[in-house]
Structures are given as structure tokens and as C-alpha cells.
Short mmCIF file of C-alpha atoms and ligand atoms in Angstrom, two decimals:
data_model
loop_
_atom_site.label_atom_id
_atom_site.label_comp_id
_atom_site.label_asym_id
_atom_site.label_seq_id
_atom_site.Cartn_x
_atom_site.Cartn_y
_atom_site.Cartn_z
CA MET R 135 31.75 12.59 -12.46
CA PRO R 136 31.02 9.15 -10.97
CA GLU R 137 30.52 6.39 -13.55
CA ASP R 138 27.45 4.23 -14.08
CA ILE R 139 28.62 0.93 -12.57
CA LYS R 140 25.48 -1.12 -13.32
CA SER R 141 25.92 -0.57 -17.08
CA MET R 142 29.32 -2.27 -17.02
CA TYR R 143 29.92 -5.79 -18.27
CA GLU R 144 31.42 -8.16 -15.75
CA HIS R 145 34.71 -8.27 -17.70
CA GLU R 146 34.88 -4.46 -17.71
CA LEU R 147 34.37 -4.42 -13.97
CA LYS R 148 37.15 -6.96 -13.57
CA GLU R 149 39.50 -4.71 -15.54
CA LYS R 150 38.62 -1.74 -13.33
CA PHE R 151 39.12 -3.85 -10.21
CA ALA R 152 42.51 -5.04 -11.47
CA GLU R 153 43.56 -1.39 -11.82
CA MET R 154 42.52 -0.90 -8.19
CA GLY R 155 44.56 -3.94 -7.15
CA GLU R 156 41.44 -5.99 -6.40
CA PRO R 157 41.06 -9.64 -7.45
CA ALA R 158 38.66 -10.65 -10.23
CA TYR R 159 36.38 -12.58 -7.87
CA ARG R 160 35.63 -9.37 -5.98
CA ALA R 161 34.43 -7.79 -9.22
CA SER R 162 32.14 -10.78 -9.73
CA GLN R 163 30.76 -10.40 -6.20
CA VAL R 164 29.99 -6.73 -6.83
CA TYR R 165 28.48 -7.56 -10.23
CA LYS R 166 26.15 -10.09 -8.61
CA TRP R 167 25.05 -7.55 -6.02
CA LEU R 168 24.34 -4.94 -8.67
CA HIS R 169 22.17 -7.34 -10.65
CA SER R 170 20.35 -8.58 -7.58
CA GLY R 171 19.00 -5.03 -7.37
CA VAL R 172 20.84 -3.36 -4.49
CA LYS R 173 20.55 0.40 -4.44
CA SER R 174 23.65 1.23 -2.41
CA PHE R 175 27.16 -0.09 -1.97
CA ASP R 176 26.48 -0.47 1.76
CA GLU R 177 24.13 -3.36 1.02
CA MET R 178 27.08 -5.38 -0.34
CA THR R 179 27.73 -7.14 2.94
CA ASN R 180 30.61 -9.35 1.79
CA ILE R 181 32.60 -6.36 0.49
CA SER R 182 34.95 -4.55 2.88
CA LYS R 183 34.06 -1.06 4.07
CA LYS R 184 37.24 0.28 2.53
CA LEU R 185 36.43 -1.07 -0.93
CA ARG R 186 32.80 0.07 -0.65
CA GLU R 187 34.04 3.57 0.12
CA SER R 188 36.36 3.72 -2.85
CA LEU R 189 33.60 2.36 -5.11
CA MET R 190 31.29 5.08 -3.83
CA GLU R 191 33.78 7.73 -4.88
CA LYS R 192 34.13 6.40 -8.42
CA TYR R 193 30.68 5.08 -9.23
CA TYR R 194 26.94 5.49 -8.76
CA ILE R 195 24.18 2.85 -8.85
CA SER R 196 21.27 3.90 -11.03
CA ASN R 197 17.78 3.30 -9.76
CA ALA R 198 14.19 3.66 -11.00
CA ALA R 199 11.95 5.34 -8.42
CA ILE R 200 8.22 4.66 -8.50
CA GLU R 201 6.39 7.93 -9.20
CA LYS R 202 3.02 6.40 -9.86
CA LYS R 203 1.49 2.93 -10.02
CA LEU R 204 -1.83 1.85 -11.53
CA VAL R 205 -3.19 -1.64 -10.83
CA SER R 206 -5.82 -3.10 -13.13
CA SER R 207 -8.87 -4.35 -11.29
CA TYR R 208 -9.48 -6.94 -14.01
CA ASP R 209 -6.26 -8.89 -14.22
CA ASP R 210 -3.58 -7.52 -11.90
CA THR R 211 -1.57 -5.86 -14.68
CA ARG R 212 0.50 -3.08 -13.15
CA LYS R 213 1.57 0.06 -14.92
CA TYR R 214 4.45 2.05 -13.46
CA LEU R 215 5.72 5.52 -14.00
CA PHE R 216 9.40 5.58 -13.01
CA SER R 217 11.72 8.53 -12.54
CA PHE R 218 15.50 8.61 -12.83
CA SER R 219 18.04 10.78 -11.02
CA ASP R 220 17.66 13.68 -13.48
CA GLY R 221 13.88 13.70 -13.05
CA GLU R 222 13.11 12.16 -16.45
CA MET R 223 10.24 9.67 -16.44
CA VAL R 224 9.31 6.53 -18.35
CA GLU R 225 6.53 3.96 -18.24
CA SER R 226 6.76 0.23 -17.79
CA VAL R 227 4.08 -2.45 -17.52
CA LEU R 228 4.18 -5.67 -15.52
CA MET R 229 1.93 -8.45 -16.81
CA LYS R 230 1.14 -11.86 -15.40
CA TYR R 231 0.72 -14.74 -17.80
CA HIS R 232 0.31 -18.42 -17.01
CA HIS R 233 4.03 -18.93 -17.66
CA GLY R 234 5.18 -16.16 -15.35
CA TYR R 235 5.75 -12.43 -15.22
CA THR R 236 6.57 -10.31 -18.22
CA SER R 237 7.90 -6.79 -17.99
CA CYS R 238 7.40 -4.34 -20.83
CA ILE R 239 10.11 -1.73 -20.47
CA SER R 240 11.02 1.60 -22.04
CA THR R 241 14.27 2.20 -23.89
CA GLN R 242 14.12 5.97 -24.37
CA VAL R 243 12.48 8.97 -22.72
CA GLY R 244 10.08 9.80 -25.54
CA CYS R 245 10.73 8.83 -29.15
CA LYS R 246 11.90 10.60 -32.30
CA MET R 247 9.85 8.52 -34.71
CA GLY R 248 6.60 10.46 -34.52
CA CYS R 249 4.06 7.74 -35.34
CA THR R 250 0.73 9.51 -35.51
CA PHE R 251 -1.27 6.99 -33.43
CA CYS R 252 1.27 6.75 -30.59
CA ALA R 253 1.18 8.82 -27.41
CA THR R 254 4.95 8.55 -26.99
CA GLY R 255 5.55 9.59 -30.57
CA GLN R 256 3.35 12.62 -30.09
CA SER R 257 5.28 13.76 -27.02
CA GLY R 258 8.70 14.23 -28.60
CA PHE R 259 12.10 12.94 -27.49
CA SER R 260 14.15 13.73 -24.40
CA ARG R 261 17.02 11.27 -24.18
CA ASN R 262 18.21 7.70 -24.48
CA LEU R 263 18.11 5.40 -21.47
CA THR R 264 21.30 3.75 -20.28
CA ALA R 265 21.51 -0.03 -19.99
CA SER R 266 21.31 0.26 -16.21
CA GLU R 267 18.13 2.34 -16.43
CA MET R 268 16.53 -0.45 -18.45
CA LEU R 269 17.65 -3.01 -15.85
CA SER R 270 16.39 -0.78 -13.04
CA GLN R 271 12.81 -0.84 -14.36
CA ILE R 272 12.77 -4.64 -14.07
CA GLN R 273 14.47 -4.64 -10.69
CA ALA R 274 12.03 -2.07 -9.28
CA GLU R 275 9.07 -4.18 -10.39
CA GLN R 276 10.59 -7.33 -8.92
CA GLU R 277 11.16 -5.60 -5.62
CA ASP R 278 7.77 -3.90 -5.48
CA ASN R 279 5.93 -7.19 -6.04
CA ASP R 280 8.40 -9.63 -4.50
CA ILE R 281 8.56 -11.70 -7.70
CA ARG R 282 11.00 -12.89 -10.36
CA ILE R 283 10.38 -11.63 -13.88
CA SER R 284 10.99 -14.27 -16.53
CA ASN R 285 10.17 -12.49 -19.78
CA ILE R 286 10.98 -9.06 -21.14
CA VAL R 287 9.52 -7.09 -24.00
CA LEU R 288 11.13 -3.92 -25.28
CA MET R 289 7.83 -2.34 -26.21
CA GLY R 290 7.48 0.56 -23.82
CA MET R 291 8.41 4.10 -24.67
CA GLY R 292 11.05 4.65 -27.31
CA GLU R 293 12.50 2.97 -30.38
CA PRO R 294 15.03 0.37 -29.20
CA LEU R 295 16.99 0.32 -32.46
CA ASP R 296 17.43 4.10 -32.22
CA ASN R 297 19.32 3.47 -28.95
CA PHE R 298 21.17 0.49 -30.34
CA ASP R 299 24.38 0.33 -28.30
CA ASN R 300 22.68 0.78 -24.93
CA VAL R 301 19.98 -1.75 -25.84
CA ILE R 302 22.54 -4.37 -26.89
CA ARG R 303 24.44 -3.75 -23.68
CA PHE R 304 21.23 -4.17 -21.71
CA LEU R 305 20.41 -7.43 -23.51
CA LYS R 306 23.84 -8.87 -22.75
CA LEU R 307 23.72 -7.77 -19.12
CA VAL R 308 20.21 -9.02 -18.40
CA SER R 309 20.95 -12.41 -19.96
CA SER R 310 24.34 -12.85 -18.31
CA GLU R 311 24.86 -15.78 -15.98
CA ASN R 312 25.80 -13.67 -12.97
CA GLY R 313 23.18 -11.09 -13.89
CA MET R 314 19.45 -11.70 -14.03
CA ASN R 315 20.10 -14.63 -16.34
CA ILE R 316 16.98 -14.09 -18.46
CA GLY R 317 17.63 -15.97 -21.70
CA MET R 318 17.39 -14.19 -25.06
CA ARG R 319 14.61 -16.57 -26.01
CA HIS R 320 12.54 -14.91 -23.31
CA ILE R 321 13.10 -11.43 -24.70
CA SER R 322 11.29 -9.61 -27.53
CA LEU R 323 12.36 -6.41 -29.17
CA SER R 324 9.86 -4.30 -31.05
CA THR R 325 10.92 -1.88 -33.78
CA CYS R 326 9.22 0.53 -36.14
CA GLY R 327 11.67 -0.61 -38.79
CA ILE R 328 15.12 0.96 -38.75
CA VAL R 329 16.37 -1.22 -41.56
CA PRO R 330 20.20 -1.08 -41.24
CA ARG R 331 19.91 -1.95 -37.55
CA ILE R 332 17.74 -4.99 -38.32
CA TYR R 333 20.58 -6.37 -40.46
CA GLU R 334 23.08 -5.62 -37.73
CA LEU R 335 20.91 -7.33 -35.14
CA ALA R 336 20.40 -10.35 -37.38
CA ASP R 337 24.16 -10.75 -37.78
CA MET R 338 24.58 -10.80 -34.01
CA LYS R 339 22.43 -13.98 -33.94
CA LEU R 340 21.09 -13.26 -30.49
CA GLN R 341 18.05 -15.58 -30.55
CA LEU R 342 15.73 -12.88 -29.39
CA THR R 343 12.28 -12.43 -30.90
CA LEU R 344 11.93 -9.55 -33.29
CA SER R 345 8.59 -7.76 -33.45
CA VAL R 346 8.08 -5.36 -36.29
CA SER R 347 5.46 -2.64 -36.07
CA LEU R 348 4.05 -2.77 -39.55
CA HIS R 349 0.55 -1.31 -39.11
CA ALA R 350 -0.07 -0.92 -42.84
CA PRO R 351 0.05 -3.05 -45.99
CA ASN R 352 1.34 -0.34 -48.35
CA ASP R 353 3.60 2.70 -48.39
CA GLN R 354 0.78 5.13 -48.92
CA ILE R 355 -0.91 4.32 -45.60
CA ARG R 356 2.32 3.57 -43.74
CA SER R 357 4.08 6.82 -44.65
CA ARG R 358 1.04 8.71 -43.44
CA THR R 359 0.96 7.05 -40.00
CA MET R 360 4.65 6.17 -39.57
CA PRO R 361 7.12 8.81 -40.80
CA VAL R 362 10.00 6.27 -40.60
CA ASN R 363 8.49 4.65 -43.69
CA ARG R 364 9.54 7.66 -45.77
CA LYS R 365 13.12 6.68 -45.03
CA TYR R 366 12.82 2.89 -45.13
CA ASN R 367 9.82 1.73 -47.14
CA ILE R 368 7.88 -1.52 -46.74
CA SER R 369 9.83 -3.45 -49.40
CA GLU R 370 13.15 -2.58 -47.80
CA LEU R 371 11.76 -3.37 -44.37
CA LEU R 372 10.37 -6.76 -45.39
CA LYS R 373 13.63 -7.63 -47.14
CA ALA R 374 15.43 -6.96 -43.86
CA CYS R 375 12.83 -9.04 -42.00
CA LYS R 376 13.34 -11.94 -44.37
CA TYR R 377 17.08 -11.67 -43.80
CA TYR R 378 16.46 -11.68 -40.05
CA SER R 379 14.31 -14.79 -40.08
CA ASP R 380 16.56 -16.59 -42.60
CA THR R 381 19.68 -15.79 -40.58
CA THR R 382 18.30 -16.57 -37.16
CA SER R 383 15.59 -19.14 -38.03
CA ARG R 384 13.33 -17.12 -35.78
CA ARG R 385 9.76 -16.28 -36.67
CA ILE R 386 9.02 -12.56 -36.88
CA SER R 387 6.01 -11.04 -35.16
CA PHE R 388 4.33 -8.31 -37.12
CA GLU R 389 2.35 -5.85 -35.03
CA TYR R 390 -0.67 -4.38 -36.72
CA ALA R 391 -2.74 -1.77 -34.87
CA MET R 392 -6.24 -1.86 -36.30
CA ILE R 393 -7.46 1.67 -36.93
CA ASP R 394 -11.06 2.15 -38.00
CA GLY R 395 -11.28 3.18 -41.65
CA VAL R 396 -7.52 3.59 -42.03
CA ASN R 397 -5.90 0.16 -42.42
CA ASP R 398 -8.59 -2.37 -41.57
CA SER R 399 -10.36 -3.19 -44.86
CA GLU R 400 -10.40 -6.66 -46.40
CA ALA R 401 -8.40 -5.21 -49.28
CA CYS R 402 -5.73 -4.18 -46.76
CA ALA R 403 -5.71 -7.71 -45.37
CA ALA R 404 -5.27 -9.20 -48.85
CA GLU R 405 -2.44 -6.80 -49.61
CA LEU R 406 -0.78 -7.63 -46.29
CA ALA R 407 -1.03 -11.38 -46.91
CA LYS R 408 0.60 -10.96 -50.32
CA ARG R 409 3.41 -8.91 -48.83
CA LEU R 410 4.17 -11.40 -46.05
CA LYS R 411 4.31 -14.45 -48.28
CA GLY R 412 7.60 -16.27 -47.87
CA ILE R 413 8.52 -14.72 -44.53
CA LEU R 414 8.40 -16.84 -41.39
CA SER R 415 5.87 -14.67 -39.60
CA HIS R 416 2.94 -14.23 -37.28
CA VAL R 417 0.60 -11.25 -37.25
CA ASN R 418 -0.55 -9.66 -33.99
CA LEU R 419 -3.62 -7.54 -34.45
CA ILE R 420 -4.12 -4.86 -31.82
CA PRO R 421 -7.28 -2.76 -31.78
CA VAL R 422 -5.65 0.68 -31.63
CA ASN R 423 -5.71 2.42 -28.27
CA THR R 424 -7.38 5.73 -28.70
CA VAL R 425 -4.94 8.52 -27.93
CA SER R 426 -6.48 11.93 -27.40
CA GLY R 427 -5.83 14.33 -30.22
CA THR R 428 -5.08 11.69 -32.85
CA GLY R 429 -8.64 11.22 -34.09
CA TYR R 430 -8.13 7.46 -34.52
CA GLU R 431 -10.67 4.92 -33.33
CA LYS R 432 -10.45 1.15 -32.78
CA SER R 433 -11.62 -1.02 -35.64
CA LYS R 434 -15.02 -2.62 -35.25
CA LYS R 435 -15.09 -6.27 -34.12
CA GLU R 436 -16.64 -7.29 -37.42
CA SER R 437 -13.81 -5.66 -39.42
CA ILE R 438 -11.23 -7.45 -37.29
CA ARG R 439 -12.97 -10.78 -37.81
CA LYS R 440 -13.06 -10.31 -41.58
CA PHE R 441 -9.43 -9.15 -41.63
CA ILE R 442 -8.29 -12.31 -39.85
CA ALA R 443 -10.35 -14.50 -42.17
CA VAL R 444 -8.59 -13.05 -45.23
CA LEU R 445 -5.16 -13.56 -43.67
CA GLU R 446 -5.90 -17.13 -42.64
CA LYS R 447 -7.20 -18.01 -46.07
CA SER R 448 -3.77 -17.01 -47.36
CA GLY R 449 -2.02 -19.16 -44.78
CA ILE R 450 -0.88 -16.32 -42.52
CA THR R 451 -1.41 -16.95 -38.82
CA ALA R 452 -2.89 -14.03 -36.92
CA THR R 453 -4.15 -13.43 -33.42
CA VAL R 454 -5.82 -10.52 -31.73
CA ARG R 455 -3.56 -9.42 -28.89
CA ARG R 456 -5.10 -10.15 -25.54
CA THR R 457 -5.48 -6.74 -24.01
CA LEU R 458 -4.31 -6.86 -20.44
CA GLY R 459 -5.12 -4.10 -18.02
CA SER R 460 -7.55 -2.42 -20.36
CA ASP R 461 -8.93 -0.24 -17.57
CA ILE R 462 -5.53 1.28 -16.82
CA ASN R 463 -4.40 1.06 -20.36
CA ALA R 464 -3.83 4.28 -22.07
CA SER R 465 -1.19 2.89 -24.40
CA CYS R 466 2.39 3.50 -23.40
CA GLY R 467 3.23 7.17 -23.25
CA GLN R 468 -0.13 8.35 -22.02
CA LEU R 469 0.55 8.08 -18.32
CA ARG R 470 3.71 10.12 -18.61
CA ARG R 471 1.95 12.63 -20.79
CA SER R 472 -0.80 13.07 -18.23
CA VAL R 473 1.84 13.87 -15.60
CA THR R 474 4.16 16.06 -17.65
CA ASP R 475 1.52 17.96 -19.65
CA GLY R 476 1.31 21.51 -18.51
CA SER R 477 4.52 21.32 -16.53
CA LYS R 478 6.85 20.72 -19.45
CA LYS R 479 6.84 21.94 -22.98
CA GLU R 480 7.43 19.07 -25.40
N1 SAH I 569 9.17 1.86 -30.90
C1 SAH I 569 8.93 0.47 -30.95
C2 SAH I 569 8.56 -0.13 -29.62
C3 SAH I 569 7.66 0.66 -28.72
S1 SAH I 569 6.00 0.86 -29.25
C4 SAH I 569 7.89 0.16 -32.00
O1 SAH I 569 7.27 1.07 -32.50
O2 SAH I 569 7.75 -1.01 -32.33
C5 SAH I 569 5.30 -0.72 -28.85
C6 SAH I 569 4.13 -1.12 -29.74
O3 SAH I 569 2.95 -0.35 -29.45
C7 SAH I 569 4.41 -0.90 -31.22
O4 SAH I 569 3.96 -2.01 -31.96
C8 SAH I 569 3.60 0.32 -31.50
O5 SAH I 569 3.36 0.49 -32.85
C9 SAH I 569 2.37 0.07 -30.65
N2 SAH I 569 1.52 1.24 -30.42
C10 SAH I 569 1.88 2.52 -30.25
N3 SAH I 569 0.79 3.29 -30.06
C11 SAH I 569 -0.28 2.47 -30.10
C12 SAH I 569 -1.68 2.67 -29.97
N4 SAH I 569 -2.18 3.88 -29.78
N5 SAH I 569 -2.46 1.58 -30.05
C13 SAH I 569 -1.95 0.35 -30.25
N6 SAH I 569 -0.65 0.10 -30.39
C14 SAH I 569 0.19 1.14 -30.32
FE1 SF4 I 570 8.20 5.58 -31.35
FE2 SF4 I 570 7.25 3.09 -31.46
FE3 SF4 I 570 5.67 5.13 -30.74
FE4 SF4 I 570 6.46 4.93 -33.25
S1 SF4 I 570 5.15 3.49 -32.15
S2 SF4 I 570 6.47 6.79 -32.03
S3 SF4 I 570 8.50 4.13 -33.00
S4 SF4 I 570 7.42 4.37 -29.64
#
């Protein structure tokens, strides 16, 4: 079985090259090619034919093929459905902000966490993505649009901390000097709250932004919408968050999907404010995207306004997430579901 060469660290590649009797600088040349987005060894024009042939025998270069692309007519946001060599598909979204391009990538095919409002969570889990498959989503978007992506958010399909080793590998590769060189400060990771992994991540001191999908101010509501809360409750989660911000001096973003009549009362806001006291934080309110079959509706504008007012009175900063590409939206997971429904039992 050929190995996945684009998931290798540069030092690992150097070790493999040494075994083949090749100098370290050759490994660096190949590493640079891989991270510039080439899809075949033949594109590596400064590498001899002989070496390219032996690499071809031992390794493969993973690639994300565009299955479908939706372009928003409002703001140029692009949503991609990518497929990998085994036919599995994930979604990714490319957004343009004033400071450059941001790619929102997937880390798993599906998700095990089962959040009741989430299209991905409702579709079950297939497999983890490799580090190279995460890189390939960014590379495919760069190539398709002839751009450089400067920011990454791990907020597509999947729970990044449930695919911890591959995600860490991806983060180190994408930020490496001879790789895409996207600094950790330009990367955000969003989690539903796998507590032991938050501690582990904090101790790595990576300088990336942690987003925590909170979506509820108490265990009663959260356990109903997010099954992970039955394992790690809000107090444990917030303790881990405090540890993260204390250890890294980084502010935590709390995601809060506003669901009409479920978590959007002023009492909920007051409870949330009390809970977040003492944590370096910012709250992102997102009117929930309606996913068919869930029965949830977006909160009314008036409820959102009142919710923010309560938070601000308690000194918690909150913003309503700017919704890009609302015409193509269908929150992550829906595009894949529309393609795989009927053809695949999940
Ligand atoms: N699994 C991770 C990251 C992927 S989900 C996590 O849960 O954080 C990315 C974000 O989209 C999370 O904040 C998630 O809660 C949110 N989300 C999922 N479904 C949504 C929906 N229908 N409307 C609004 N936000 C949603
Ligand atoms: Fe998984 Fe995140 Fe969706 Fe929950 S919200 S099911 S953790 S992708």
C-alpha cells in the first residue's frame, strides 16, 4: 500500500529520503512541491525522473476533487463539495473578508457527536480525514480561484478534537515554513467541548484561537441539544476553557446558535453571563440555520437584540455573526446530505 506523503512532516520525509540514499535538501524540495499543491510527482520539475518514479511506487499524493460548487450571488462566498479517492465527500466554504480569504474546512466525514440542530450531526459518521485531506481542501480552493488563503477555521463537518492526532498534524503542516506558512494566529478551531482534549491542546500552547460551541446556558438545555454535554457538562467545560485562556492568554470565542424558544430568552442570557464571568471570552451569536427535520427555527430579531443587551450589561462582549453566503447557506452538512440522501444509508 502506498503511503500518504503529504501527511508527512518535513523531518519525517528527510528520514525516509536518507533511507533511500537521498540528501535532506531533496526531501525539502519535494515537501515544498507537495505544499504548493501539486497533484502528481511529474509536476516536480527539479526532481530527477528516477527519483520521481521511486516516489510514485512508495507514495500517493492525496487530492480533493470538486464535486459541486455553489457561489453566493450576494457576496461571492463559495461552498464546495469535495470528494476523496475512496468516494467520501466533505464540505468546505471559502469566504472573502476585507483582510483576505478564509477557508472553513472539514475534519471528518460526518460526526459522531449528534447535535440535534446540526445537519452533519444528523447524518452520522463515516471516517476521520487525514492531515493531507485537510490541506487538500485549502489547496483546491486556492487553485480553483487563483488566490492565497490567509485564514483557516476548522468549523466544517466533524469534531476536530475527535480526530486529534490528524488535526494537530494538519496544524503543524499548514503553519510550517516550507508549507503554506499560515500562522497559528490565523487559525481557529471549533469544538463541541471534548474536555480532556481542551487541556491537552492548551498545554501545547499553539496560539490558535479556540471556539467553543456552547449553545446553551445550562445543562438541562445543553444535554438536550448536544449529547456530548452528558459526558462533559458545562461546569467541566468552562473550567477547561478557563484553563485554556489562562495558559495561552488567548480569548475564547463562544458560539451560541440562537434557536427560537429553546435557548434565546433573557433569562438564558442572564444565566450565560453569570457562567462566563471570569473567562476571557467573546460570544458569537448565530441565528440557527434551519435544518430540515429538526423542527428548530431562528430566533426573532427582537429576541436577539434583548439577549445581547443582557450580556452587554454584564460586561460580556457579543456580536451577531455576519452571515455570509446566506443564499447558498444550508449550514455545513446539508449540501453533502442533499447529494448522498437516497444513495447511501446513514
Ligand atoms: N464540531 C465542531 C466544529 C464544526 S461545527 C463544533 O461543533 O464546534 C461548526 C459550528 O457550526 C459549531 O459552532 C456548530 O455548533 C455550528 N452549527 C452546527 N449546526 C448549526 C446550525 N444548524 N445553525 C447554526 N450553527 C450551527
Ligand atoms: Fe458534530 Fe459540531 Fe455538528 Fe455537533 S455541531 S454534530 S460536534 S459537527
